[in-house]
Amino acid sequence: MIDHQSNPRPWEGSTRKQRLPSQWQTIRRQILERDSYRCTVIKPDGSRCWDPAGEVDHIIPNDDNSPSNLAAICSWHHRRKSSMEGNAALRRPTNRRPAERHPGLS
């Protein structure tokens, strides 16, 4: 269960929903039907997660909504994948000036 107590609007400021195509609900239903409403994630042991899927995920995170870049996914795997992507984005290098080398380390 998502705890919205600490952050009641976790997606505030996100433009993700606005970037989805107007026919997203139709695309979403087609992907869920294609994947038999089952999660398509391959677990570390090589087996497939067969939990029920009610969500559709972009395989490669971008705005490519083609069927080849979409997959049915269970909510547990979707939260986990989104969290990993968000954490990776926080670690991306920025355009900040590099830290100066300590003078005693020359």
mmCIF file of C-alpha atoms in Angstrom, residues 28-101:
data_model
loop_
_atom_site.group_PDB
_atom_site.id
_atom_site.type_symbol
_atom_site.label_atom_id
_atom_site.label_comp_id
_atom_site.label_asym_id
_atom_site.label_seq_id
_atom_site.Cartn_x
_atom_site.Cartn_y
_atom_site.Cartn_z
ATOM 1 C CA ARG A 28 -3.467 0.098 -22.144
ATOM 2 C CA ARG A 29 -6.353 -2.355 -22.521
ATOM 3 C CA GLN A 30 -4.786 -3.830 -25.689
ATOM 4 C CA ILE A 31 -1.458 -4.419 -23.908
ATOM 5 C CA LEU A 32 -3.129 -5.996 -20.879
ATOM 6 C CA GLU A 33 -5.161 -8.287 -23.172
ATOM 7 C CA ARG A 34 -2.076 -9.151 -25.260
ATOM 8 C CA ASP A 35 -0.209 -10.151 -22.086
ATOM 9 C CA SER A 36 -3.238 -12.009 -20.649
ATOM 10 C CA TYR A 37 -3.451 -9.614 -17.695
ATOM 11 C CA ARG A 38 -0.297 -11.250 -16.241
ATOM 12 C CA CYS A 39 2.947 -9.579 -15.183
ATOM 13 C CA THR A 40 5.677 -10.003 -17.807
ATOM 14 C CA VAL A 41 8.663 -9.295 -15.538
ATOM 15 C CA ILE A 42 11.410 -11.907 -15.599
ATOM 16 C CA LYS A 43 12.674 -12.471 -12.048
ATOM 17 C CA PRO A 44 16.381 -12.862 -11.180
ATOM 18 C CA ASP A 45 16.038 -16.658 -11.109
ATOM 19 C CA GLY A 46 14.889 -16.571 -14.756
ATOM 20 C CA SER A 47 11.249 -17.371 -14.037
ATOM 21 C CA ARG A 48 8.391 -15.121 -15.036
ATOM 22 C CA CYS A 49 6.277 -13.311 -12.476
ATOM 23 C CA TRP A 50 2.756 -14.579 -13.049
ATOM 24 C CA ASP A 51 1.011 -12.191 -10.672
ATOM 25 C CA PRO A 52 -2.053 -10.424 -12.063
ATOM 26 C CA ALA A 53 -1.162 -7.251 -13.964
ATOM 27 C CA GLY A 54 -3.343 -4.177 -13.888
ATOM 28 C CA GLU A 55 -0.715 -1.700 -15.024
ATOM 29 C CA VAL A 56 1.186 -1.062 -18.240
ATOM 30 C CA ASP A 57 4.827 -0.019 -18.153
ATOM 31 C CA HIS A 58 7.195 1.512 -20.667
ATOM 32 C CA ILE A 59 10.013 -1.027 -21.099
ATOM 33 C CA ILE A 60 12.447 1.713 -22.102
ATOM 34 C CA PRO A 61 11.513 4.808 -20.073
ATOM 35 C CA ASN A 62 10.485 7.432 -22.608
ATOM 36 C CA ASP A 63 7.392 8.571 -24.440
ATOM 37 C CA ASP A 64 7.438 5.712 -26.974
ATOM 38 C CA ASN A 65 3.937 4.269 -26.647
ATOM 39 C CA SER A 66 4.339 1.638 -29.354
ATOM 40 C CA PRO A 67 3.223 -1.876 -28.356
ATOM 41 C CA SER A 68 6.808 -3.162 -28.565
ATOM 42 C CA ASN A 69 7.819 -0.747 -25.768
ATOM 43 C CA LEU A 70 4.868 -1.533 -23.483
ATOM 44 C CA ALA A 71 4.285 -4.483 -21.169
ATOM 45 C CA ALA A 72 1.757 -5.581 -18.580
ATOM 46 C CA ILE A 73 3.206 -5.426 -15.074
ATOM 47 C CA CYS A 74 1.987 -6.093 -11.538
ATOM 48 C CA SER A 75 1.832 -3.154 -9.157
ATOM 49 C CA TRP A 76 4.671 -4.495 -6.974
ATOM 50 C CA HIS A 77 7.125 -4.718 -9.895
ATOM 51 C CA HIS A 78 5.923 -1.386 -11.317
ATOM 52 C CA ARG A 79 6.581 0.432 -8.021
ATOM 53 C CA ARG A 80 9.983 -1.245 -7.717
ATOM 54 C CA LYS A 81 11.018 -0.396 -11.288
ATOM 55 C CA SER A 82 9.793 3.206 -11.001
ATOM 56 C CA SER A 83 11.652 3.619 -7.719
ATOM 57 C CA MET A 84 14.893 2.329 -9.243
ATOM 58 C CA GLU A 85 14.500 4.664 -12.232
ATOM 59 C CA GLY A 86 13.816 7.618 -9.942
ATOM 60 C CA ASN A 87 16.843 6.859 -7.785
ATOM 61 C CA ALA A 88 19.030 6.503 -10.878
ATOM 62 C CA ALA A 89 17.837 9.910 -12.087
ATOM 63 C CA LEU A 90 18.922 11.448 -8.784
ATOM 64 C CA ARG A 91 22.434 10.045 -9.269
ATOM 65 C CA ARG A 92 22.862 11.369 -12.808
ATOM 66 C CA PRO A 93 25.686 13.852 -13.190
ATOM 67 C CA THR A 94 24.661 17.465 -13.311
ATOM 68 C CA ASN A 95 26.203 20.484 -14.961
ATOM 69 C CA ARG A 96 27.604 21.607 -11.640
ATOM 70 C CA ARG A 97 31.225 22.602 -11.474
ATOM 71 C CA PRO A 98 33.393 19.622 -10.504
ATOM 72 C CA ALA A 99 34.645 19.614 -6.935
ATOM 73 C CA GLU A 100 38.120 21.009 -6.575
ATOM 74 C CA ARG A 101 40.824 18.541 -5.736
#
